[in-house]
Each structure stands twice: as structure tokens, then as C-alpha cells.
């Protein structure tokens, strides 16, 4: 007996390969809960919330609480870099597989060459993580549409052949003109079935052609979302810088006004000191002149008795 593992929602036991990756959900729980994409890391997960739909996976929710909102990864441009300039997915891939290389689909330097058989699942292309998911979804849709076309063409052919057989058995033994009518009706039924559904090869070519468009469309949508988030982040950074520049400018104006007032106060104080010193000098000069005059008068008075 193979080992069975419990579903994280209903706790029912299933083989490990039947459970979904990441959340470990069974098929019934995967169908009961809608599949949503995380706003930050772009990982798809089953939304088990009963109220408003969840915008973040559990891992990103924990990282936002611990480190705040993330920035864009310098490799894949996904808004999931919580620590440093690279997201955790690119950081782990770089440690395991070396530096990133150019993706064959989006032409960004965000793919990692694993050097294993994983490229066979995407027709031998070297794709990044987002392009790999988009390409696999497109291949799955192509297989489903091809299967539907083939089954519908088989059912229409079987239906037309059974109707022809009934008409031929019911009109046997009648007039020759009536004998030709089943073949005409059969040709009409075949033409209707042919007009109603394309041959398998042509439908496969059409589906293959549209798969590239689906992959490109998904890739463009992801790029637009990433660019919009980058633009919003740049706008927030510009607003923060403008606010910081305004605060620095205001602070500079206050400092300049204080310095101007201080210089004016120092100039006034210096002028008062100079004026006070000049007045003292004038007073001292007057005193010197008075003393010199008194000294001259005193000298004349002392010389007059000696002469007598």
C-alpha cells in the first residue's frame, strides 16, 4: 500500500501526487475554492477565505508584516523583493543554477538554466518562471481544444453514418430515384459536418497558432501589471523626495533667516561698541588736552620764583 497524505482543508487521505503543490489540496477542495494569484509573488493559490478574496498568499502576508511592502526584483521585475534587491525565488535559483540568462519568450534576463529535463515540458525553450507558467497554460488549453475538436468530429461522423444506414434500410426496394436520395443526403450530412468542424490537423494548427498569442497575451498582462506597480513605486519615491526637498528647503530658509538676524544683531552690537569706544576716545583726548594745558601752566608758575 502506498503512503497516503491528508488534504490541508478536508483532511481526507490521498496519494501525494494527487495533492496540489504548495497548499497540498485534493481535487474536491481545489474545485471548491477559487484559484487566485498573489499580488506580490504572482504565485497561484486556492483562496479559502469566505469573505472578500485574498490578495496575498500566506508567505507574502507574513513577509509584509515582518519587512513591509516589497520592491521590484532586479532580475524578474516581480514586486516580491522583501529583503535586498532580489526576490526569494531568484535568490534561490541563482544559488542553485548560477546567474540568470535571457528568457526566450519575454527577452528579459530572468531565466535560469537548470540543465535537466524540465525544458522538455515547454518544447525545449529556456523560459523564466512567469513565461513557463503561461506557456504551460497555453499548452493545456491547446490539448483540451484539440481533444474537443476530435471528439466532436467523431461524434458528427458517427451520427451521419448511422442516419445514412437507417435511411438506406428503410428505402430499400423502392424506386431508383429514391435509392439515390440517401447518398445525396449522406453527402449533405458529410458536407454539413465538414463545414461545422475543421479537420483535426487544421484545428491543431489553429490552436498552436493561438497558443502563442495566449502566451504573449498573458506575458503582456503580467508585464503591464509589473510596469504599473513600478510606476506607482516611482511616483511614491518622487513624492517622498519632493516632500524631503521641501522640508530641507524650509529648514534652509529658517536657518538662513536665523543667521541673518544673528548677523544683524552682531553688526548692531559691534556698531554700539565702536561708537562707545569712539566716545571714550574723544573724552580721553579732551582729558589729554586739558592735562597738557594744565601741565604747561604749572611749568610757567614754577619757573617764575627762580627767576626772581
Short mmCIF file of C-alpha atoms in Angstrom, two decimals:
data_model
loop_
_atom_site.label_atom_id
_atom_site.label_comp_id
_atom_site.label_asym_id
_atom_site.label_seq_id
_atom_site.Cartn_x
_atom_site.Cartn_y
_atom_site.Cartn_z
CA UNK A 1 0.00 0.00 0.00
CA UNK A 2 1.32 3.43 -0.96
CA UNK A 3 1.55 6.11 1.72
CA UNK A 4 -1.44 8.47 1.88
CA UNK A 5 -1.29 12.13 2.82
CA UNK A 6 -4.00 14.35 4.30
CA UNK A 7 -5.54 17.31 2.49
CA UNK A 8 -4.93 20.56 4.38
CA UNK A 9 -8.63 21.55 4.10
CA UNK A 10 -10.81 18.45 4.46
CA UNK A 11 -8.14 16.10 5.95
CA UNK A 12 -9.09 13.34 3.51
CA UNK A 13 -6.30 10.88 2.61
CA UNK A 14 -4.84 10.81 -0.92
CA UNK A 15 -1.60 9.83 -2.68
CA UNK A 16 0.96 12.62 -2.64
CA UNK A 17 0.90 13.18 -6.42
CA UNK A 18 -2.86 13.87 -6.32
CA UNK A 19 -2.43 16.80 -3.92
CA UNK A 20 -1.65 20.28 -5.24
CA UNK A 21 1.81 21.72 -4.83
CA UNK A 22 2.30 24.25 -2.07
CA UNK A 23 -1.07 24.06 -0.30
CA UNK A 24 -1.50 20.27 -0.55
CA UNK A 25 -5.19 20.31 -1.55
CA UNK A 26 -7.20 17.45 -3.00
CA UNK A 27 -9.19 17.72 -6.24
CA UNK A 28 -12.50 18.42 -4.48
CA UNK A 29 -11.03 21.26 -2.41
CA UNK A 30 -9.25 22.69 -5.45
CA UNK A 31 -12.59 22.85 -7.21
CA UNK A 32 -14.44 24.26 -4.21
CA UNK A 33 -12.05 27.19 -3.69
CA UNK A 34 -11.24 29.66 -6.50
CA UNK A 35 -7.71 29.87 -7.87
CA UNK A 36 -6.27 33.38 -7.37
CA UNK A 37 -2.89 34.96 -7.99
CA UNK A 38 -0.83 36.66 -5.29
CA UNK A 39 -0.44 40.40 -5.76
CA UNK A 40 3.27 40.31 -4.98
CA UNK A 41 4.96 37.00 -5.84
CA UNK A 42 2.38 36.12 -8.60
CA UNK A 43 2.02 32.58 -7.22
CA UNK A 44 -1.38 30.94 -7.79
CA UNK A 45 -3.10 29.63 -4.67
CA UNK A 46 -6.53 28.40 -3.58
CA UNK A 47 -8.47 31.17 -1.84
CA UNK A 48 -10.13 29.63 1.20
CA UNK A 49 -11.46 32.88 2.66
CA UNK A 50 -15.26 33.18 2.91
CA UNK A 51 -15.38 37.00 2.78
CA UNK A 52 -13.51 39.23 0.34
CA UNK A 53 -10.96 37.45 -1.87
CA UNK A 54 -7.41 37.20 -0.55
CA UNK A 55 -4.85 39.38 -2.31
CA UNK A 56 -1.70 37.78 -0.90
CA UNK A 57 -0.51 34.26 -0.31
CA UNK A 58 0.32 33.22 3.24
CA UNK A 59 4.09 33.58 2.72
CA UNK A 60 3.84 37.14 1.36
CA UNK A 61 1.36 38.06 4.08
CA UNK A 62 3.90 37.04 6.74
CA UNK A 63 6.74 38.85 4.92
CA UNK A 64 4.70 42.08 4.65
CA UNK A 65 4.13 42.02 8.42
CA UNK A 66 7.84 41.39 9.05
CA UNK A 67 9.55 43.56 6.41
CA UNK A 68 6.86 45.87 4.98
CA UNK A 69 5.85 46.16 1.32
CA UNK A 70 8.35 44.68 -1.17
CA UNK A 71 10.14 46.33 -4.08
CA UNK A 72 10.69 45.11 -7.66
CA UNK A 73 13.20 42.30 -8.13
CA UNK A 74 16.22 43.38 -10.18
CA UNK A 75 16.02 40.15 -12.23
CA UNK A 76 12.34 39.27 -12.87
CA UNK A 77 10.79 42.70 -12.04
CA UNK A 78 8.17 40.98 -9.86
CA UNK A 79 7.23 43.08 -6.81
CA UNK A 80 8.45 40.46 -4.35
CA UNK A 81 11.86 41.64 -3.10
CA UNK A 82 11.28 41.84 0.65
CA UNK A 83 14.97 41.64 1.65
CA UNK A 84 17.54 43.26 -0.62
CA UNK A 85 17.10 43.86 -4.35
CA UNK A 86 16.12 40.30 -5.40
CA UNK A 87 13.08 38.15 -4.67
CA UNK A 88 13.46 34.89 -2.81
CA UNK A 89 12.72 32.80 -5.92
CA UNK A 90 15.50 34.43 -7.97
CA UNK A 91 17.87 34.33 -4.99
CA UNK A 92 17.40 30.59 -4.51
CA UNK A 93 17.62 29.91 -8.28
CA UNK A 94 20.84 31.93 -8.54
CA UNK A 95 22.42 29.97 -5.68
CA UNK A 96 21.37 26.66 -7.25
CA UNK A 97 21.77 27.25 -11.01
CA UNK A 98 24.09 30.25 -11.33
CA UNK A 99 23.47 33.74 -12.77
CA UNK A 100 20.31 34.35 -14.85
CA UNK A 101 20.17 34.18 -18.65
CA UNK A 102 17.86 35.69 -21.26
CA UNK A 103 14.34 34.23 -21.44
CA UNK A 104 13.32 33.01 -24.93
CA UNK A 105 9.82 34.46 -24.51
CA UNK A 106 10.00 37.85 -22.73
CA UNK A 107 13.66 38.52 -23.64
CA UNK A 108 14.46 39.60 -20.07
CA UNK A 109 17.49 38.36 -18.19
CA UNK A 110 15.48 36.45 -15.61
CA UNK A 111 15.61 32.76 -16.70
CA UNK A 112 17.79 30.11 -15.03
CA UNK A 113 19.24 27.14 -16.93
CA UNK A 114 18.57 24.09 -14.78
CA UNK A 115 20.41 21.75 -17.18
CA UNK A 116 17.83 18.98 -16.67
CA UNK A 117 14.76 17.58 -18.45
CA UNK A 118 12.46 20.42 -17.34
CA UNK A 119 12.85 22.18 -20.72
CA UNK A 120 11.16 19.26 -22.47
CA UNK A 121 7.85 20.29 -20.88
CA UNK A 122 7.99 23.64 -22.73
CA UNK A 123 9.18 22.33 -26.12
CA UNK A 124 12.85 22.79 -25.31
CA UNK A 125 12.62 26.53 -24.68
CA UNK A 126 14.55 28.31 -21.95
CA UNK A 127 11.86 30.29 -20.13
CA UNK A 128 11.63 32.25 -16.92
CA UNK A 129 9.17 31.30 -14.20
CA UNK A 130 6.28 33.52 -15.39
CA UNK A 131 6.70 32.56 -19.04
CA UNK A 132 6.86 28.88 -18.07
CA UNK A 133 3.51 29.13 -16.30
CA UNK A 134 1.93 30.99 -19.24
CA UNK A 135 3.33 28.51 -21.76
CA UNK A 136 2.08 25.50 -19.80
CA UNK A 137 -1.39 27.03 -19.52
CA UNK A 138 -1.44 27.64 -23.27
CA UNK A 139 -0.33 24.06 -23.99
CA UNK A 140 -3.04 22.70 -21.68
CA UNK A 141 -5.70 24.79 -23.43
CA UNK A 142 -4.42 23.62 -26.82
CA UNK A 143 -4.65 19.95 -25.77
CA UNK A 144 -8.18 20.46 -24.40
CA UNK A 145 -9.40 22.23 -27.54
CA UNK A 146 -7.79 19.57 -29.76
CA UNK A 147 -9.49 16.83 -27.75
CA UNK A 148 -12.85 18.61 -28.03
CA UNK A 149 -12.47 19.07 -31.80
CA UNK A 150 -11.50 15.44 -32.34
CA UNK A 151 -14.35 14.12 -30.17
CA UNK A 152 -16.90 16.42 -31.85
CA UNK A 153 -15.75 15.37 -35.34
CA UNK A 154 -16.00 11.67 -34.37
CA UNK A 155 -19.49 12.14 -32.93
CA UNK A 156 -20.72 14.02 -36.02
CA UNK A 157 -19.28 11.38 -38.35
CA UNK A 158 -20.86 8.55 -36.32
CA UNK A 159 -24.20 10.38 -36.24
CA UNK A 160 -24.21 10.95 -40.01
CA UNK A 161 -23.21 7.32 -40.77
CA UNK A 162 -25.97 5.95 -38.51
CA UNK A 163 -28.57 8.18 -40.17
CA UNK A 164 -27.42 7.04 -43.63
CA UNK A 165 -27.68 3.41 -42.57
CA UNK A 166 -31.26 3.92 -41.31
CA UNK A 167 -32.32 5.71 -44.50
CA UNK A 168 -30.76 3.07 -46.74
CA UNK A 169 -32.51 0.22 -44.87
CA UNK A 170 -35.92 1.96 -44.87
CA UNK A 171 -35.83 2.91 -48.59
CA UNK A 172 -34.52 -0.38 -49.98
CA UNK A 173 -36.69 -1.94 -52.73
CA UNK A 174 -38.25 1.40 -53.81
CA UNK A 175 -37.85 3.50 -56.93
CA UNK A 176 -34.36 4.06 -58.36
CA UNK A 177 -34.71 7.81 -57.88
CA UNK A 178 -35.40 7.25 -54.19
CA UNK A 179 -32.33 4.97 -53.98
CA UNK A 180 -30.06 7.90 -54.86
CA UNK A 181 -31.53 10.17 -52.20
CA UNK A 182 -29.72 8.55 -49.20
CA UNK A 183 -26.35 9.09 -50.90
CA UNK A 184 -27.25 12.72 -51.61
CA UNK A 185 -28.41 13.19 -48.03
CA UNK A 186 -25.28 11.47 -46.78
CA UNK A 187 -23.17 13.82 -48.87
CA UNK A 188 -25.17 16.74 -47.47
CA UNK A 189 -24.69 15.45 -43.92
CA UNK A 190 -20.94 14.98 -44.52
CA UNK A 191 -20.67 18.45 -46.01
CA UNK A 192 -22.54 19.87 -43.00
CA UNK A 193 -20.29 18.02 -40.60
CA UNK A 194 -17.26 19.13 -42.60
CA UNK A 195 -18.45 22.73 -42.56
CA UNK A 196 -19.33 22.53 -38.89
CA UNK A 197 -15.89 21.37 -37.67
CA UNK A 198 -12.42 21.67 -39.17
CA UNK A 199 -10.18 18.65 -39.68
CA UNK A 200 -8.01 17.70 -36.78
CA UNK A 201 -4.75 18.82 -38.43
CA UNK A 202 -6.13 22.26 -39.32
CA UNK A 203 -7.67 22.76 -35.87
CA UNK A 204 -4.38 21.71 -34.28
CA UNK A 205 -2.52 24.28 -36.39
CA UNK A 206 -5.04 26.95 -35.42
CA UNK A 207 -4.76 26.01 -31.75
CA UNK A 208 -0.96 26.02 -31.97
CA UNK A 209 -1.08 29.45 -33.58
CA UNK A 210 -3.43 30.81 -30.95
CA UNK A 211 -1.36 29.32 -28.12
CA UNK A 212 1.49 31.66 -28.98
CA UNK A 213 -0.94 34.56 -28.85
CA UNK A 214 -2.27 33.37 -25.49
CA UNK A 215 1.26 33.10 -24.09
CA UNK A 216 2.12 36.55 -25.44
CA UNK A 217 -1.13 37.99 -24.06
CA UNK A 218 -0.53 36.57 -20.60
CA UNK A 219 3.05 37.80 -20.71
CA UNK A 220 1.97 41.29 -21.76
CA UNK A 221 -0.63 41.40 -18.99
CA UNK A 222 1.98 40.41 -16.42
CA UNK A 223 4.42 42.98 -17.83
CA UNK A 224 1.76 45.71 -17.75
CA UNK A 225 0.90 44.89 -14.15
CA UNK A 226 4.60 44.88 -13.23
CA UNK A 227 5.19 48.20 -15.03
CA UNK A 228 2.16 49.77 -13.37
CA UNK A 229 3.46 48.73 -9.97
CA UNK A 230 6.92 50.05 -10.83
CA UNK A 231 5.38 53.34 -11.99
CA UNK A 232 3.38 53.60 -8.77
CA UNK A 233 6.54 52.87 -6.78
CA UNK A 234 8.47 55.54 -8.73
CA UNK A 235 5.67 58.05 -8.15
CA UNK A 236 5.74 57.32 -4.44
CA UNK A 237 9.52 57.72 -4.41
CA UNK A 238 9.27 61.02 -6.32
CA UNK A 239 6.62 62.32 -3.91
CA UNK A 240 8.79 61.31 -0.96
CA UNK A 241 11.81 63.04 -2.48
CA UNK A 242 9.80 66.18 -3.26
CA UNK A 243 8.49 66.20 0.30
CA UNK A 244 12.03 65.73 1.63
CA UNK A 245 13.31 68.51 -0.65
CA UNK A 246 10.53 70.81 0.57
CA UNK A 247 11.41 70.06 4.18
CA UNK A 248 15.13 70.70 3.50
CA UNK A 249 14.28 73.94 1.70
CA UNK A 250 12.08 75.11 4.57
CA UNK A 251 14.75 74.19 7.09
CA UNK A 252 17.35 76.01 5.00
CA UNK A 253 15.10 79.12 4.93
CA UNK A 254 14.73 79.03 8.72
CA UNK A 255 18.49 78.67 9.21
CA UNK A 256 19.18 81.48 6.72
CA UNK A 257 16.68 83.79 8.47
CA UNK A 258 18.20 82.99 11.87
CA UNK A 259 21.71 83.66 10.54
CA UNK A 260 20.57 86.95 9.00
CA UNK A 261 19.05 88.07 12.31
CA UNK A 262 22.17 86.97 14.16
CA UNK A 263 24.40 88.91 11.76
CA UNK A 264 22.21 91.99 12.10
CA UNK A 265 22.36 91.69 15.90
CA UNK A 266 26.15 91.28 15.82
CA UNK A 267 26.52 94.26 13.46
CA UNK A 268 24.37 96.42 15.76
CA UNK A 269 26.29 95.27 18.82
CA UNK A 270 29.59 95.93 17.03
CA UNK A 271 28.37 99.40 16.00
CA UNK A 272 27.37 100.18 19.56
CA UNK A 273 30.74 99.03 20.87
CA UNK A 274 32.63 101.07 18.25
CA UNK A 275 30.52 104.16 18.97
CA UNK A 276 31.09 103.72 22.72
CA UNK A 277 34.82 103.34 22.20
CA UNK A 278 34.93 106.35 19.94
CA UNK A 279 33.12 108.44 22.56
CA UNK A 280 35.58 107.24 25.21
CA UNK A 281 38.47 108.10 22.90
CA UNK A 282 37.09 111.60 22.40
CA UNK A 283 36.69 112.04 26.14
CA UNK A 284 40.23 110.78 26.75
CA UNK A 285 41.58 113.06 24.04
CA UNK A 286 39.85 116.02 25.71
CA UNK A 287 41.33 114.96 29.05
CA UNK A 288 44.77 114.69 27.49
CA UNK A 289 44.47 118.18 26.01
CA UNK A 290 43.27 119.57 29.35
CA UNK A 291 46.11 117.88 31.22
CA UNK A 292 48.68 119.06 28.72
CA UNK A 293 47.41 122.66 29.12
CA UNK A 294 47.48 122.37 32.89
CA UNK A 295 50.99 120.99 32.77
CA UNK A 296 52.13 123.93 30.65
CA UNK A 297 50.54 126.44 33.03
CA UNK A 298 52.07 124.67 36.04
CA UNK A 299 55.51 124.79 34.47
CA UNK A 300 55.33 128.51 33.93
CA UNK A 301 54.28 129.11 37.54
CA UNK A 302 57.19 127.10 38.94
CA UNK A 303 59.76 128.89 36.78
CA UNK A 304 58.76 132.44 37.85
CA UNK A 305 60.17 132.35 41.55
CA UNK A 306 63.52 131.06 40.44
CA UNK A 307 63.85 134.00 38.15
CA UNK A 308 63.17 136.36 40.95
#
